[in-house]
Amino acid sequence: MNDPYGPVLPGSGKNDYETYMSTDQLLALQKGPDDWVSKDELLFQVTHQSTELWLKLAHSECEEALALMAQDDTNGASACLRRSTQCIRLIRYQLDILSELTPWDFLRLRPVLGNGSGFESPGWRSIRQVGAALSDQLDAYVRRRGIDMAQTYVSGQHGSEYRLFEDLIDWDESVSLWRARHYKLAERIIGQFTVGTKGTPVSALKDMPDTKFFLQLWRVRSELAAMSGTQQVDHA
Ligand code: HEM
């Protein structure tokens, strides 16, 4: 009898889920037990590979936000940025599961990574590139619309421009929080003074959370504090 819920999509999957999601190919992308030096290789590959997928989406949403900002579609850009931020939050939470790796298990696994390092992550590379592009786009957006950023905050009106600025801050902060969590993870697993596969000591990761993409928006905080007469220390 003809099953009205049977597969309809063209492709090689046993059913439409497998076909559309390409699960056969996806689940073949991890080493199997016969090739493991440690069973934790599956944990390690799954967390890294899924991170790359979430960053692919995070990057794509930012590309869309860039295009929408250029068209002055402020609410549209905000929605894309919020989704991108959610992706980055998610990959921060999933670092927690890597802290289940014991230091010794990781050290046994490490040789199979070769000289591979997070510095080479295509997802993180694309986030660094799109973050810089968003900062340039923000400058162009503010210039074109004649916006005084500090005034947007002082006005107390939570309009769409204010929302966009705060969505950019959330995004920037989510990257910093990932980096802070990543540093604590690396410290816990291989120790402060151990050198990574690309020659960078773990201790050097400590300053990474201070890297900011939208300095212009962070400076507004200091500007507001100065305007209100709140004491400031000297800063560059
Ligand atoms: C056992 C867990 C991990 C350890 C011990 C670890 C360790 C390190 C170390 C030592 C570095 C310094 C660079 C080097 O010499 O290699 C580094 C950098 C980096 N790692 Fe990891 N890592 C871990 C998990 C991850 C995960 C899951 C990702 C996600 C893709 C990742 C992404 C990065 C990135 C992007 C950098 C460059 C620094 C930055 O942008 O903050 N790492 N990691």
XYZ file of C-alpha atoms and ligand atoms in Angstrom:
279
model
C 0.000 0.000 0.000
C 1.209 3.506 -0.735
C 2.428 5.154 2.477
C 1.404 8.863 2.412
C 4.188 9.539 4.956
C 6.909 7.616 3.089
C 10.006 9.281 1.606
C 9.402 11.760 -1.202
C 12.778 13.470 -1.564
C 15.215 12.406 -4.267
C 18.446 11.089 -2.763
C 20.104 8.080 -1.215
C 18.819 8.284 2.400
C 16.615 5.505 3.852
C 14.096 8.224 4.659
C 13.617 11.937 4.033
C 15.247 12.947 7.322
C 18.464 11.133 6.392
C 18.344 12.518 2.873
C 17.725 16.146 3.802
C 20.109 16.212 6.775
C 22.829 14.171 5.018
C 23.192 12.201 8.239
C 25.135 9.377 6.545
C 27.913 11.773 5.541
C 27.717 13.772 8.779
C 28.055 10.747 11.065
C 30.936 9.379 8.996
C 33.026 12.464 9.795
C 34.257 11.158 13.162
C 36.912 8.509 13.685
C 35.553 5.123 14.800
C 36.627 3.033 17.837
C 39.146 1.054 15.767
C 41.127 4.225 15.080
C 40.908 5.842 18.515
C 43.937 6.256 20.748
C 41.367 7.091 23.450
C 37.578 6.983 23.547
C 37.673 10.729 24.352
C 38.504 11.372 20.717
C 34.771 11.208 19.998
C 34.068 13.866 22.642
C 36.884 16.000 21.246
C 35.818 15.711 17.603
C 32.108 16.196 18.313
C 32.649 19.362 20.365
C 35.017 20.875 17.808
C 33.018 19.863 14.750
C 29.728 21.092 16.191
C 31.472 24.344 17.172
C 32.424 24.807 13.517
C 28.803 24.271 12.464
C 27.422 26.781 14.972
C 30.077 29.290 13.935
C 29.108 28.767 10.305
C 25.581 29.874 11.231
C 26.865 32.678 13.502
C 28.959 34.015 10.622
C 26.158 33.730 8.072
C 23.809 35.717 10.368
C 26.464 38.424 10.696
C 26.887 38.618 6.912
C 23.131 39.168 6.717
C 23.313 41.798 9.482
C 26.034 43.608 7.514
C 23.864 43.734 4.409
C 20.814 44.907 6.385
C 22.766 47.644 8.171
C 23.956 48.907 4.796
C 20.268 49.176 3.788
C 19.377 50.912 7.064
C 17.197 47.945 8.082
C 18.055 48.373 11.761
C 15.538 45.896 13.220
C 16.454 43.249 10.659
C 20.158 43.598 11.464
C 19.383 43.381 15.188
C 17.466 40.115 14.755
C 20.392 38.528 12.858
C 22.903 39.665 15.468
C 20.809 38.225 18.291
C 20.699 34.863 16.553
C 24.459 34.956 15.996
C 24.989 35.737 19.684
C 22.845 32.726 20.637
C 25.115 30.487 18.533
C 28.234 31.790 20.293
C 26.620 31.345 23.719
C 25.761 27.786 22.851
C 29.356 26.897 21.943
C 30.506 28.473 25.213
C 28.171 26.220 27.212
C 29.417 23.212 25.325
C 32.983 23.895 26.489
C 31.731 22.662 29.884
C 31.591 19.113 28.612
C 35.274 19.273 27.636
C 36.165 19.862 31.270
C 35.136 16.205 31.709
C 38.393 15.355 29.940
C 40.978 14.490 32.540
C 44.395 16.171 32.110
C 46.052 12.805 31.537
C 43.450 11.625 29.006
C 43.955 14.844 27.051
C 47.729 14.457 27.059
C 47.373 10.914 25.712
C 45.096 12.179 22.960
C 47.144 15.264 22.070
C 49.672 13.616 19.687
C 46.872 12.691 17.251
C 46.107 16.410 16.786
C 49.460 16.960 15.076
C 50.177 20.685 15.036
C 46.468 21.470 14.686
C 45.362 24.393 16.841
C 42.274 26.495 17.514
C 44.090 29.361 15.782
C 43.363 27.461 12.568
C 39.631 27.078 13.229
C 37.821 28.281 10.065
C 34.799 29.195 12.177
C 36.776 31.422 14.529
C 38.688 32.920 11.615
C 35.385 33.883 9.968
C 34.128 35.410 13.240
C 37.248 37.593 13.540
C 36.836 38.725 9.921
C 33.111 39.497 10.174
C 33.555 41.247 13.545
C 35.998 43.689 11.927
C 33.603 44.203 8.988
C 30.723 44.902 11.402
C 32.807 47.524 13.179
C 33.461 49.316 9.850
C 29.778 49.019 8.961
C 28.817 50.500 12.339
C 31.004 53.549 11.665
C 29.407 53.986 8.224
C 25.877 53.539 9.667
C 26.413 56.131 12.399
C 28.004 58.613 9.970
C 25.279 58.223 7.352
C 22.500 58.724 9.872
C 24.257 61.503 11.783
C 23.915 59.624 15.084
C 25.525 60.828 18.310
C 26.001 57.482 20.032
C 26.309 58.865 23.547
C 23.107 60.840 23.014
C 21.292 57.654 21.968
C 22.062 56.311 25.437
C 21.341 59.549 27.292
C 17.921 59.917 25.642
C 16.693 56.853 27.550
C 14.586 55.869 24.529
C 15.057 52.224 23.802
C 14.515 52.708 20.084
C 15.847 50.562 17.268
C 19.243 52.278 17.079
C 19.820 51.782 20.801
C 18.738 48.122 20.397
C 21.193 47.640 17.521
C 24.058 49.080 19.587
C 23.225 46.794 22.503
C 22.888 43.761 20.216
C 26.390 44.515 18.914
C 27.652 44.789 22.497
C 25.987 41.456 23.362
C 27.689 39.837 20.370
C 31.098 41.277 21.277
C 30.636 40.209 24.885
C 29.630 36.690 23.864
C 32.952 36.315 22.008
C 34.864 37.582 25.061
C 32.977 35.231 27.378
C 33.771 32.295 25.092
C 37.446 33.277 25.221
C 37.404 33.579 29.007
C 35.759 30.138 29.336
C 38.211 28.684 26.827
C 41.169 30.038 28.777
C 39.878 28.525 32.048
C 39.316 25.210 30.272
C 42.827 25.161 28.787
C 44.301 26.108 32.178
C 42.381 23.324 33.895
C 43.370 20.686 31.375
C 46.979 21.448 30.478
C 48.036 24.071 33.037
C 48.992 27.772 32.794
C 52.536 27.320 31.593
C 52.087 24.602 29.003
C 52.709 25.591 25.406
C 49.969 24.881 22.830
C 50.314 23.052 19.529
C 51.035 26.380 17.808
C 53.605 27.468 20.369
C 51.388 29.808 22.432
C 51.459 29.287 26.205
C 48.073 28.893 27.879
C 48.852 31.974 30.021
C 48.737 34.103 26.814
C 45.057 33.176 26.369
C 44.256 35.077 29.554
C 44.256 38.451 27.756
C 42.136 37.298 24.813
C 38.796 38.247 26.452
C 39.953 41.893 26.426
C 39.971 41.952 22.622
C 37.022 44.070 21.520
C 35.435 44.430 18.090
C 33.264 47.498 18.722
C 35.591 49.740 20.674
C 33.506 52.754 19.649
C 30.548 51.359 21.623
C 32.640 50.430 24.652
C 34.111 53.950 24.708
C 30.574 55.363 24.955
C 30.390 53.852 28.470
C 33.400 55.906 29.567
C 32.053 58.955 27.764
C 28.752 58.670 29.663
C 30.538 58.236 32.981
C 32.667 61.336 32.231
C 29.548 63.301 31.200
C 27.904 62.409 34.499
C 30.988 63.614 36.391
C 31.932 60.121 37.595
C 35.635 59.887 38.307
C 37.766 58.126 35.689
C 41.324 56.864 35.797
C 43.632 57.894 32.942
C 43.269 55.596 29.989
C 44.407 55.465 26.366
C 40.772 20.452 25.699
C 40.307 21.605 25.293
C 41.186 22.714 24.747
C 42.479 23.053 25.083
C 43.374 22.401 26.130
C 42.846 24.184 24.250
C 44.068 24.818 24.267
C 44.439 25.893 23.499
C 45.743 26.509 23.505
C 46.924 26.085 24.356
C 45.704 27.541 22.628
C 46.871 28.491 22.291
C 47.291 28.344 20.858
C 48.168 27.179 20.569
O 49.407 27.271 20.734
O 47.612 26.150 20.153
C 44.374 27.589 22.073
C 43.917 28.534 21.176
C 42.667 28.533 20.634
N 41.718 27.541 20.757
Fe 41.732 26.034 22.086
N 41.781 24.516 23.459
C 40.750 23.631 23.720
C 39.501 23.590 23.105
C 39.117 24.432 22.088
C 37.841 24.368 21.392
C 36.682 23.396 21.681
C 37.870 25.335 20.435
C 36.784 25.581 19.429
C 37.050 25.644 18.129
C 39.131 26.041 20.554
C 39.503 27.142 19.792
C 40.631 27.895 20.006
C 40.871 29.198 19.387
C 39.889 29.959 18.496
C 42.135 29.598 19.791
C 42.831 30.935 19.445
C 42.752 31.890 20.645
C 41.452 32.712 20.726
O 40.927 33.184 19.687
O 40.970 32.922 21.882
N 39.851 25.460 21.553
N 43.625 26.567 22.617
